[in-house]
PDB file of C-alpha atoms and ligand atoms in Angstrom:
ATOM      1  CA  VAL A 206     -12.863  16.173   7.762  1.00  0.00           C
ATOM      2  CA  ASP A 207     -12.949  19.951   7.392  1.00  0.00           C
ATOM      3  CA  THR A 208     -10.381  21.013   4.767  1.00  0.00           C
ATOM      4  CA  ASN A 209     -10.197  24.532   6.260  1.00  0.00           C
ATOM      5  CA  SER A 210      -9.227  23.030   9.583  1.00  0.00           C
ATOM      6  CA  LYS A 211      -5.842  23.881  11.035  1.00  0.00           C
ATOM      7  CA  ARG A 212      -5.349  20.251  12.007  1.00  0.00           C
ATOM      8  CA  LEU A 213      -3.420  18.032   9.626  1.00  0.00           C
ATOM      9  CA  THR A 214      -5.073  14.634   9.099  1.00  0.00           C
ATOM     10  CA  ILE A 215      -2.909  11.591   8.388  1.00  0.00           C
ATOM     11  CA  ALA A 216      -4.330   8.170   7.451  1.00  0.00           C
ATOM     12  CA  ILE A 217      -2.376   5.098   8.540  1.00  0.00           C
ATOM     13  CA  GLN A 218      -3.117   1.372   8.595  1.00  0.00           C
ATOM     14  CA  LYS A 219      -5.034   0.480  11.758  1.00  0.00           C
ATOM     15  CA  SER A 220      -3.632  -2.976  12.274  1.00  0.00           C
ATOM     16  CA  GLY A 221      -1.314  -4.859   9.993  1.00  0.00           C
ATOM     17  CA  ARG A 222       2.191  -4.979   8.658  1.00  0.00           C
ATOM     18  CA  LEU A 223       2.558  -1.205   8.239  1.00  0.00           C
ATOM     19  CA  SER A 224       0.971  -0.026  11.505  1.00  0.00           C
ATOM     20  CA  LYS A 225       3.877  -0.258  13.924  1.00  0.00           C
ATOM     21  CA  GLU A 226       6.430   1.267  11.560  1.00  0.00           C
ATOM     22  CA  SER A 227       4.035   4.065  10.605  1.00  0.00           C
ATOM     23  CA  ILE A 228       3.499   5.096  14.236  1.00  0.00           C
ATOM     24  CA  LYS A 229       7.179   4.671  15.024  1.00  0.00           C
ATOM     25  CA  LEU A 230       8.151   6.941  12.149  1.00  0.00           C
ATOM     26  CA  LEU A 231       5.671   9.674  13.107  1.00  0.00           C
ATOM     27  CA  GLU A 232       6.825   9.515  16.724  1.00  0.00           C
ATOM     28  CA  ALA A 233      10.459   9.727  15.603  1.00  0.00           C
ATOM     29  CA  CYS A 234       9.415  12.909  13.757  1.00  0.00           C
ATOM     30  CA  GLY A 235       8.203  14.346  17.063  1.00  0.00           C
ATOM     31  CA  VAL A 236       4.471  13.647  16.719  1.00  0.00           C
ATOM     32  CA  LYS A 237       3.156  12.019  19.906  1.00  0.00           C
ATOM     33  CA  PHE A 238      -0.043   9.970  20.218  1.00  0.00           C
ATOM     34  CA  THR A 239      -1.973   8.015  22.777  1.00  0.00           C
ATOM     35  CA  LEU A 240      -3.667   5.254  20.784  1.00  0.00           C
ATOM     36  CA  HIS A 241      -6.845   3.547  21.930  1.00  0.00           C
ATOM     37  CA  GLU A 242      -7.200   0.170  20.241  1.00  0.00           C
ATOM     38  CA  SER A 243     -10.826   0.609  19.233  1.00  0.00           C
ATOM     39  CA  ARG A 244     -10.698   4.229  18.056  1.00  0.00           C
ATOM     40  CA  LEU A 245     -10.632   5.313  14.460  1.00  0.00           C
ATOM     41  CA  LEU A 246      -9.362   8.801  15.243  1.00  0.00           C
ATOM     42  CA  ALA A 247      -6.400   9.722  17.451  1.00  0.00           C
ATOM     43  CA  HIS A 248      -5.371  13.300  18.293  1.00  0.00           C
ATOM     44  CA  SER A 249      -1.707  14.096  18.736  1.00  0.00           C
ATOM     45  CA  ASN A 250      -0.795  15.211  22.258  1.00  0.00           C
ATOM     46  CA  ASN A 251       1.727  17.786  21.120  1.00  0.00           C
ATOM     47  CA  GLN A 252       0.858  18.867  17.553  1.00  0.00           C
ATOM     48  CA  PRO A 253      -2.290  19.882  15.661  1.00  0.00           C
ATOM     49  CA  ILE A 254      -2.335  16.505  13.938  1.00  0.00           C
ATOM     50  CA  ASP A 255      -5.062  13.834  13.814  1.00  0.00           C
ATOM     51  CA  LEU A 256      -4.458  10.223  12.878  1.00  0.00           C
ATOM     52  CA  LEU A 257      -7.149   8.295  11.046  1.00  0.00           C
ATOM     53  CA  ARG A 258      -6.627   4.549  11.460  1.00  0.00           C
ATOM     54  CA  VAL A 259      -8.217   2.496   8.674  1.00  0.00           C
ATOM     55  CA  ARG A 260      -7.766  -0.537   6.401  1.00  0.00           C
ATOM     56  CA  ASP A 261      -4.763   0.027   4.147  1.00  0.00           C
ATOM     57  CA  ASP A 262      -6.995  -0.436   1.079  1.00  0.00           C
ATOM     58  CA  ASP A 263      -8.954   2.698   2.031  1.00  0.00           C
ATOM     59  CA  ILE A 264      -5.928   4.992   2.373  1.00  0.00           C
ATOM     60  CA  PRO A 265      -5.235   5.888  -1.300  1.00  0.00           C
ATOM     61  CA  GLY A 266      -8.884   6.774  -1.982  1.00  0.00           C
ATOM     62  CA  LEU A 267      -9.151   8.927   1.141  1.00  0.00           C
ATOM     63  CA  VAL A 268      -6.085  10.892  -0.015  1.00  0.00           C
ATOM     64  CA  MET A 269      -7.208  11.051  -3.683  1.00  0.00           C
ATOM     65  CA  ASP A 270     -10.626  12.366  -2.607  1.00  0.00           C
ATOM     66  CA  GLY A 271      -8.993  14.905  -0.280  1.00  0.00           C
ATOM     67  CA  VAL A 272     -10.777  13.469   2.752  1.00  0.00           C
ATOM     68  CA  VAL A 273      -7.426  13.322   4.550  1.00  0.00           C
ATOM     69  CA  ASP A 274      -4.277  15.357   3.927  1.00  0.00           C
ATOM     70  CA  LEU A 275      -1.578  12.688   4.088  1.00  0.00           C
ATOM     71  CA  GLY A 276      -1.439   8.899   4.015  1.00  0.00           C
ATOM     72  CA  LEU A 277       1.125   6.186   4.646  1.00  0.00           C
ATOM     73  CA  VAL A 278       0.522   3.183   2.397  1.00  0.00           C
ATOM     74  CA  GLY A 279       2.265   0.504   0.349  1.00  0.00           C
ATOM     75  CA  GLU A 280       2.956   1.306  -3.303  1.00  0.00           C
ATOM     76  CA  ASN A 281       1.213  -1.952  -4.244  1.00  0.00           C
ATOM     77  CA  VAL A 282      -2.082  -0.756  -2.748  1.00  0.00           C
ATOM     78  CA  LEU A 283      -1.552   2.779  -4.048  1.00  0.00           C
ATOM     79  CA  GLU A 284      -1.058   1.588  -7.639  1.00  0.00           C
ATOM     80  CA  GLU A 285      -3.882  -0.979  -7.495  1.00  0.00           C
ATOM     81  CA  VAL A 286      -6.354   1.647  -6.266  1.00  0.00           C
ATOM     82  CA  ARG A 287      -5.050   4.165  -8.809  1.00  0.00           C
ATOM     83  CA  LEU A 288      -5.611   1.756 -11.716  1.00  0.00           C
ATOM     84  CA  GLU A 289      -9.074   0.847 -10.415  1.00  0.00           C
ATOM     85  CA  ARG A 290     -10.026   4.513 -10.049  1.00  0.00           C
ATOM     86  CA  VAL A 291      -8.731   5.425 -13.508  1.00  0.00           C
ATOM     87  CA  ALA A 292     -10.872   2.588 -14.910  1.00  0.00           C
ATOM     88  CA  THR A 293     -13.937   3.789 -13.009  1.00  0.00           C
ATOM     89  CA  GLU A 294     -13.294   7.514 -13.657  1.00  0.00           C
ATOM     90  CA  LEU A 295     -12.824   8.503 -10.032  1.00  0.00           C
ATOM     91  CA  PRO A 296     -10.161  10.987  -8.850  1.00  0.00           C
ATOM     92  CA  ALA A 297      -6.858   9.099  -8.884  1.00  0.00           C
ATOM     93  CA  GLU A 298      -4.138  11.706  -8.323  1.00  0.00           C
ATOM     94  CA  VAL A 299      -1.849  11.973  -5.315  1.00  0.00           C
ATOM     95  CA  THR A 300       1.371  13.830  -4.614  1.00  0.00           C
ATOM     96  CA  ARG A 301       4.120  11.443  -3.584  1.00  0.00           C
ATOM     97  CA  LEU A 302       6.202  13.001  -0.832  1.00  0.00           C
ATOM     98  CA  ARG A 303       8.655  10.312   0.289  1.00  0.00           C
ATOM     99  CA  SER A 304       9.516   6.603   0.030  1.00  0.00           C
ATOM    100  CA  LEU A 305       9.559   5.381   3.602  1.00  0.00           C
ATOM    101  CA  GLU A 306      11.975   2.432   3.467  1.00  0.00           C
ATOM    102  CA  PHE A 307       9.727  -0.048   5.249  1.00  0.00           C
ATOM    103  CA  GLY A 308       7.048  -2.499   4.107  1.00  0.00           C
ATOM    104  CA  GLN A 309       9.271  -3.728   1.285  1.00  0.00           C
ATOM    105  CA  CYS A 310       7.800  -6.555  -0.769  1.00  0.00           C
ATOM    106  CA  ARG A 311       7.242  -7.615  -4.356  1.00  0.00           C
ATOM    107  CA  LEU A 312       4.173  -8.703  -6.292  1.00  0.00           C
ATOM    108  CA  SER A 313       5.111 -11.863  -8.145  1.00  0.00           C
ATOM    109  CA  LEU A 314       3.702 -14.576 -10.362  1.00  0.00           C
ATOM    110  CA  ALA A 315       4.184 -18.042  -8.908  1.00  0.00           C
ATOM    111  CA  VAL A 316       3.273 -21.511 -10.156  1.00  0.00           C
ATOM    112  CA  PRO A 317       3.223 -25.015  -8.619  1.00  0.00           C
ATOM    113  CA  LYS A 318       6.794 -26.313  -8.440  1.00  0.00           C
ATOM    114  CA  GLU A 319       6.057 -29.347 -10.618  1.00  0.00           C
ATOM    115  CA  ASP A 320       4.844 -27.144 -13.507  1.00  0.00           C
ATOM    116  CA  ALA A 321       7.102 -26.505 -16.465  1.00  0.00           C
ATOM    117  CA  TYR A 322       7.163 -22.708 -16.872  1.00  0.00           C
ATOM    118  CA  GLN A 323       9.207 -20.959 -19.521  1.00  0.00           C
ATOM    119  CA  GLY A 324       7.700 -17.501 -19.170  1.00  0.00           C
ATOM    120  CA  VAL A 325       4.543 -15.485 -18.718  1.00  0.00           C
ATOM    121  CA  GLN A 326       3.295 -16.562 -22.198  1.00  0.00           C
ATOM    122  CA  ASP A 327       2.682 -19.991 -20.636  1.00  0.00           C
ATOM    123  CA  LEU A 328      -0.124 -18.437 -18.603  1.00  0.00           C
ATOM    124  CA  ALA A 329      -2.181 -17.651 -21.730  1.00  0.00           C
ATOM    125  CA  GLY A 330      -5.666 -19.073 -21.301  1.00  0.00           C
ATOM    126  CA  LYS A 331      -4.964 -19.978 -17.671  1.00  0.00           C
ATOM    127  CA  ARG A 332      -6.517 -18.621 -14.482  1.00  0.00           C
ATOM    128  CA  ILE A 333      -4.448 -16.631 -11.966  1.00  0.00           C
ATOM    129  CA  ALA A 334      -5.570 -16.040  -8.372  1.00  0.00           C
ATOM    130  CA  THR A 335      -4.797 -12.611  -6.915  1.00  0.00           C
ATOM    131  CA  THR A 336      -5.821  -9.792  -4.600  1.00  0.00           C
ATOM    132  CA  TYR A 337      -4.431  -7.317  -7.169  1.00  0.00           C
ATOM    133  CA  PRO A 338      -6.506  -7.775 -10.344  1.00  0.00           C
ATOM    134  CA  TYR A 339      -5.685  -4.340 -11.807  1.00  0.00           C
ATOM    135  CA  LEU A 340      -1.910  -4.613 -11.329  1.00  0.00           C
ATOM    136  CA  LEU A 341      -2.027  -8.155 -12.701  1.00  0.00           C
ATOM    137  CA  GLN A 342      -4.113  -7.322 -15.777  1.00  0.00           C
ATOM    138  CA  ASP A 343      -1.998  -4.226 -16.432  1.00  0.00           C
ATOM    139  CA  TYR A 344       1.114  -6.429 -16.483  1.00  0.00           C
ATOM    140  CA  LEU A 345      -0.490  -9.155 -18.612  1.00  0.00           C
ATOM    141  CA  LYS A 346      -1.697  -6.578 -21.120  1.00  0.00           C
ATOM    142  CA  LYS A 347       1.813  -5.128 -21.449  1.00  0.00           C
ATOM    143  CA  GLN A 348       3.142  -8.657 -21.983  1.00  0.00           C
ATOM    144  CA  GLY A 349       0.410  -9.414 -24.544  1.00  0.00           C
ATOM    145  CA  VAL A 350      -0.905 -12.348 -22.532  1.00  0.00           C
ATOM    146  CA  ASN A 351      -4.590 -13.176 -22.176  1.00  0.00           C
ATOM    147  CA  ALA A 352      -5.370 -14.869 -18.862  1.00  0.00           C
ATOM    148  CA  SER A 353      -8.324 -14.777 -16.494  1.00  0.00           C
ATOM    149  CA  THR A 354      -8.263 -13.854 -12.819  1.00  0.00           C
ATOM    150  CA  ALA A 355      -9.762 -15.328  -9.678  1.00  0.00           C
ATOM    151  CA  ILE A 356     -10.034 -12.479  -7.181  1.00  0.00           C
ATOM    152  CA  LEU A 357      -9.407 -13.563  -3.589  1.00  0.00           C
ATOM    153  CA  THR A 358      -8.832 -11.211  -0.661  1.00  0.00           C
ATOM    154  CA  GLY A 359      -6.990 -13.903   1.299  1.00  0.00           C
ATOM    155  CA  SER A 360      -5.493 -17.405   1.075  1.00  0.00           C
ATOM    156  CA  VAL A 361      -4.318 -16.730  -2.471  1.00  0.00           C
ATOM    157  CA  GLU A 362      -1.458 -19.206  -2.017  1.00  0.00           C
ATOM    158  CA  VAL A 363      -3.827 -22.173  -1.598  1.00  0.00           C
ATOM    159  CA  ALA A 364      -5.791 -21.482  -4.800  1.00  0.00           C
ATOM    160  CA  PRO A 365      -3.725 -23.743  -7.133  1.00  0.00           C
ATOM    161  CA  ARG A 366      -3.816 -26.657  -4.696  1.00  0.00           C
ATOM    162  CA  VAL A 367      -7.611 -26.573  -4.395  1.00  0.00           C
ATOM    163  CA  GLY A 368      -8.094 -26.175  -8.125  1.00  0.00           C
ATOM    164  CA  LEU A 369      -9.289 -22.558  -8.117  1.00  0.00           C
ATOM    165  CA  ALA A 370      -6.414 -21.341 -10.275  1.00  0.00           C
ATOM    166  CA  ASP A 371      -3.358 -22.459 -12.252  1.00  0.00           C
ATOM    167  CA  ALA A 372      -1.036 -19.799 -10.865  1.00  0.00           C
ATOM    168  CA  ILE A 373      -1.025 -16.964  -8.356  1.00  0.00           C
ATOM    169  CA  CYS A 374       0.014 -13.330  -8.290  1.00  0.00           C
ATOM    170  CA  ASP A 375       0.727 -12.406  -4.683  1.00  0.00           C
ATOM    171  CA  LEU A 376       2.973 -10.365  -2.408  1.00  0.00           C
ATOM    172  CA  VAL A 377       6.233 -11.977  -1.393  1.00  0.00           C
ATOM    173  CA  SER A 378       8.806 -10.893   1.131  1.00  0.00           C
ATOM    174  CA  THR A 379      10.864 -13.844   2.401  1.00  0.00           C
ATOM    175  CA  GLY A 380       9.336 -16.436   0.055  1.00  0.00           C
ATOM    176  CA  ALA A 381       8.487 -18.770   2.958  1.00  0.00           C
ATOM    177  CA  THR A 382       4.748 -18.738   2.211  1.00  0.00           C
ATOM    178  CA  LEU A 383       5.278 -19.759  -1.416  1.00  0.00           C
ATOM    179  CA  GLU A 384       7.697 -22.491  -0.375  1.00  0.00           C
ATOM    180  CA  ALA A 385       5.293 -23.859   2.249  1.00  0.00           C
ATOM    181  CA  ASN A 386       2.598 -24.112  -0.415  1.00  0.00           C
ATOM    182  CA  GLY A 387       4.701 -25.835  -3.063  1.00  0.00           C
ATOM    183  CA  LEU A 388       4.871 -22.746  -5.270  1.00  0.00           C
ATOM    184  CA  VAL A 389       7.842 -21.199  -7.068  1.00  0.00           C
ATOM    185  CA  GLU A 390       8.232 -17.462  -7.712  1.00  0.00           C
ATOM    186  CA  LYS A 391       8.683 -16.825 -11.440  1.00  0.00           C
ATOM    187  CA  ASP A 392       8.215 -13.194 -12.443  1.00  0.00           C
ATOM    188  CA  VAL A 393       8.302 -10.084 -10.278  1.00  0.00           C
ATOM    189  CA  ILE A 394       5.647  -7.769 -11.685  1.00  0.00           C
ATOM    190  CA  PHE A 395       5.867  -4.898  -9.166  1.00  0.00           C
ATOM    191  CA  THR A 396       8.159  -3.896  -6.290  1.00  0.00           C
ATOM    192  CA  SER A 397       6.849  -1.944  -3.352  1.00  0.00           C
ATOM    193  CA  GLN A 398       7.610  -0.110  -0.147  1.00  0.00           C
ATOM    194  CA  ALA A 399       5.580   2.217   2.043  1.00  0.00           C
ATOM    195  CA  GLN A 400       5.021   5.728   0.692  1.00  0.00           C
ATOM    196  CA  LEU A 401       4.045   9.043   2.214  1.00  0.00           C
ATOM    197  CA  ILE A 402       1.408  10.594  -0.036  1.00  0.00           C
ATOM    198  CA  GLN A 403      -0.463  13.898   0.009  1.00  0.00           C
ATOM    199  CA  ARG A 404      -3.795  14.919  -1.434  1.00  0.00           C
ATOM    200  CA  PRO A 405      -3.490  16.632  -4.821  1.00  0.00           C
ATOM    201  CA  GLU A 406      -5.201  19.947  -3.976  1.00  0.00           C
ATOM    202  CA  PRO A 407      -2.931  22.479  -2.224  1.00  0.00           C
ATOM    203  CA  LEU A 408      -3.081  22.504   1.583  1.00  0.00           C
ATOM    204  CA  ASN A 409      -4.050  25.614   3.491  1.00  0.00           C
ATOM    205  CA  ALA A 410      -1.167  27.681   4.929  1.00  0.00           C
ATOM    206  CA  ASP A 411      -1.367  26.155   8.429  1.00  0.00           C
ATOM    207  CA  LYS A 412      -1.256  22.607   7.124  1.00  0.00           C
ATOM    208  CA  GLN A 413       1.442  23.347   4.574  1.00  0.00           C
ATOM    209  CA  ALA A 414       3.583  24.802   7.353  1.00  0.00           C
ATOM    210  CA  MET A 415       3.185  21.538   9.281  1.00  0.00           C
ATOM    211  CA  VAL A 416       4.177  19.451   6.269  1.00  0.00           C
ATOM    212  CA  ASP A 417       7.165  21.758   5.716  1.00  0.00           C
ATOM    213  CA  GLN A 418       8.195  21.053   9.295  1.00  0.00           C
ATOM    214  CA  LEU A 419       7.509  17.314   9.114  1.00  0.00           C
ATOM    215  CA  LEU A 420       9.470  16.504   5.941  1.00  0.00           C
ATOM    216  CA  PRO A 421      12.926  17.688   7.084  1.00  0.00           C
ATOM    217  CA  ARG A 422      12.414  15.769  10.323  1.00  0.00           C
ATOM    218  CA  LEU A 423      11.495  12.670   8.353  1.00  0.00           C
ATOM    219  CA  ASP A 424      14.575  13.083   6.162  1.00  0.00           C
ATOM    220  CA  GLY A 425      16.669  13.388   9.306  1.00  0.00           C
ATOM    221  CA  VAL A 426      15.181  10.229  10.799  1.00  0.00           C
ATOM    222  CA  GLN A 427      15.751   8.275   7.575  1.00  0.00           C
ATOM    223  CA  LYS A 428      19.299   9.542   7.241  1.00  0.00           C
ATOM    224  CA  ALA A 429      20.067   8.502  10.817  1.00  0.00           C
ATOM    225  CA  ARG A 430      18.730   4.995  10.075  1.00  0.00           C
ATOM    226  CA  GLU A 431      21.022   4.424   7.076  1.00  0.00           C
TER     227      GLU A 431
HETATM  228  O1  PRT B 610      -6.523  -5.083   7.255  1.00  0.00           O
HETATM  229  P1  PRT B 610      -5.796  -4.392   6.165  1.00  0.00           P
HETATM  230  O2  PRT B 610      -6.538  -4.397   4.843  1.00  0.00           O
HETATM  231  O3  PRT B 610      -5.358  -3.024   6.582  1.00  0.00           O
HETATM  232  O4  PRT B 610      -4.433  -5.209   5.975  1.00  0.00           O
HETATM  233  P2  PRT B 610      -4.010  -6.285   4.873  1.00  0.00           P
HETATM  234  O5  PRT B 610      -4.240  -7.637   5.443  1.00  0.00           O
HETATM  235  O6  PRT B 610      -4.579  -5.960   3.547  1.00  0.00           O
HETATM  236  O7  PRT B 610      -2.460  -5.962   4.713  1.00  0.00           O
HETATM  237  P3  PRT B 610      -1.160  -6.441   5.519  1.00  0.00           P
HETATM  238  O8  PRT B 610      -1.145  -5.839   6.880  1.00  0.00           O
HETATM  239  O9  PRT B 610      -0.956  -7.916   5.406  1.00  0.00           O
HETATM  240  O10 PRT B 610      -0.057  -5.759   4.593  1.00  0.00           O
HETATM  241  C1  PRT B 610      -0.005  -4.378   4.472  1.00  0.00           C
HETATM  242  C2  PRT B 610       1.068  -4.030   3.459  1.00  0.00           C
HETATM  243  O11 PRT B 610       2.340  -4.523   3.912  1.00  0.00           O
HETATM  244  C3  PRT B 610       0.940  -4.639   2.079  1.00  0.00           C
HETATM  245  O12 PRT B 610      -0.015  -3.983   1.254  1.00  0.00           O
HETATM  246  C4  PRT B 610       2.357  -4.467   1.549  1.00  0.00           C
HETATM  247  O13 PRT B 610       2.561  -3.146   1.084  1.00  0.00           O
HETATM  248  C5  PRT B 610       3.218  -4.685   2.800  1.00  0.00           C
HETATM  249  N1  PRT B 610       3.850  -6.022   2.873  1.00  0.00           N
HETATM  250  C6  PRT B 610       5.188  -6.243   3.011  1.00  0.00           C
HETATM  251  C7  PRT B 610       3.256  -7.227   2.826  1.00  0.00           C
HETATM  252  C8  PRT B 610       4.267  -8.208   2.931  1.00  0.00           C
HETATM  253  N2  PRT B 610       5.452  -7.551   3.054  1.00  0.00           N
HETATM  254  C9  PRT B 610       3.912  -9.606   2.926  1.00  0.00           C
HETATM  255  N3  PRT B 610       4.801 -10.449   2.991  1.00  0.00           N
HETATM  256  N4  PRT B 610       1.961  -7.606   2.731  1.00  0.00           N
HETATM  257  C10 PRT B 610       1.637  -8.910   2.744  1.00  0.00           C
HETATM  258  N5  PRT B 610       2.559  -9.923   2.831  1.00  0.00           N
HETATM  259  C11 PRT B 610       2.002 -11.311   2.869  1.00  0.00           C
HETATM  260  C12 PRT B 610       1.760 -11.930   1.498  1.00  0.00           C
HETATM  261  O14 PRT B 610       0.483 -11.561   1.017  1.00  0.00           O
HETATM  262  C13 PRT B 610       1.850 -13.413   1.769  1.00  0.00           C
HETATM  263  O15 PRT B 610       0.650 -13.903   2.310  1.00  0.00           O
HETATM  264  O16 PRT B 610       2.888 -12.197   3.511  1.00  0.00           O
HETATM  265  C14 PRT B 610       2.910 -13.446   2.846  1.00  0.00           C
HETATM  266  C15 PRT B 610       4.241 -13.683   2.193  1.00  0.00           C
HETATM  267  O17 PRT B 610       5.293 -13.396   3.053  1.00  0.00           O
HETATM  268  P4  PRT B 610       6.625 -14.277   2.961  1.00  0.00           P
HETATM  269  O18 PRT B 610       7.573 -13.614   3.912  1.00  0.00           O
HETATM  270  O19 PRT B 610       6.256 -15.664   3.382  1.00  0.00           O
HETATM  271  O20 PRT B 610       7.127 -14.207   1.539  1.00  0.00           O
HETATM  272 ZN1   ZN B 611      -5.706  -4.502   2.999  1.00  0.00          ZN
END
């Protein structure tokens, strides 16, 4: 992506829980697209804007590295990537523009329902399965608890049952997944919703003008939804 380009580049999740709402929000702001399922890049039909459609995990890094101008991503992924990048000394700054009021969820500790659990101290010396090792260890450190992690990118909720872990740290929205797996939510360690983020280096004048036009429209759309 050419940073001198007049076209604003926005990264969104290609397919997943944030995709539909992300497109819907941009369209409500007057940015029109024709999406082709297999394509990574989509040009707007009516604005100098390009959409880059990627895994949500890639969005914070693309924005932090200035590869794209804006990104729409969950705070959970944003903070996990930020902590990982701080630990590995990679650029980790973004400018947060707006909370987007969709993709709400929480990252919680959960244990098998038959376990006695008084508090996070009970997890000392235990193993916790998660997709968010940095957020988890950051929380445990603040609580003064030493526990190990089993990093899984999926099926975290089955880990206790198959003996891979004693507890889990996973995203929850309705709680149905925990319930179905005989787990009980104990401590919320992080709450999240989708965020609009911008790369830290200033945008060129053309791009800044587009952002200045986009934000009031977004505020209008969100106000109308209340
Ligand atoms: O392929 P890609 O990497 O882009 O997608 P992904 O599979 O990593 O992410 P995806 O599409 O599942 O979620 C994208 C983002 O949506 C997350 O990073 C969160 O910011 C947000 N979000 C909101 C959720 C949920 N709600 C949610 N409930 N992400 C995941 N879940 C999962 C959770 O992991 C668990 O498996 O849903 C299950 C629990 O849901 P309940 O309703 O049973 O509690
Ligand atoms: Zn992901």
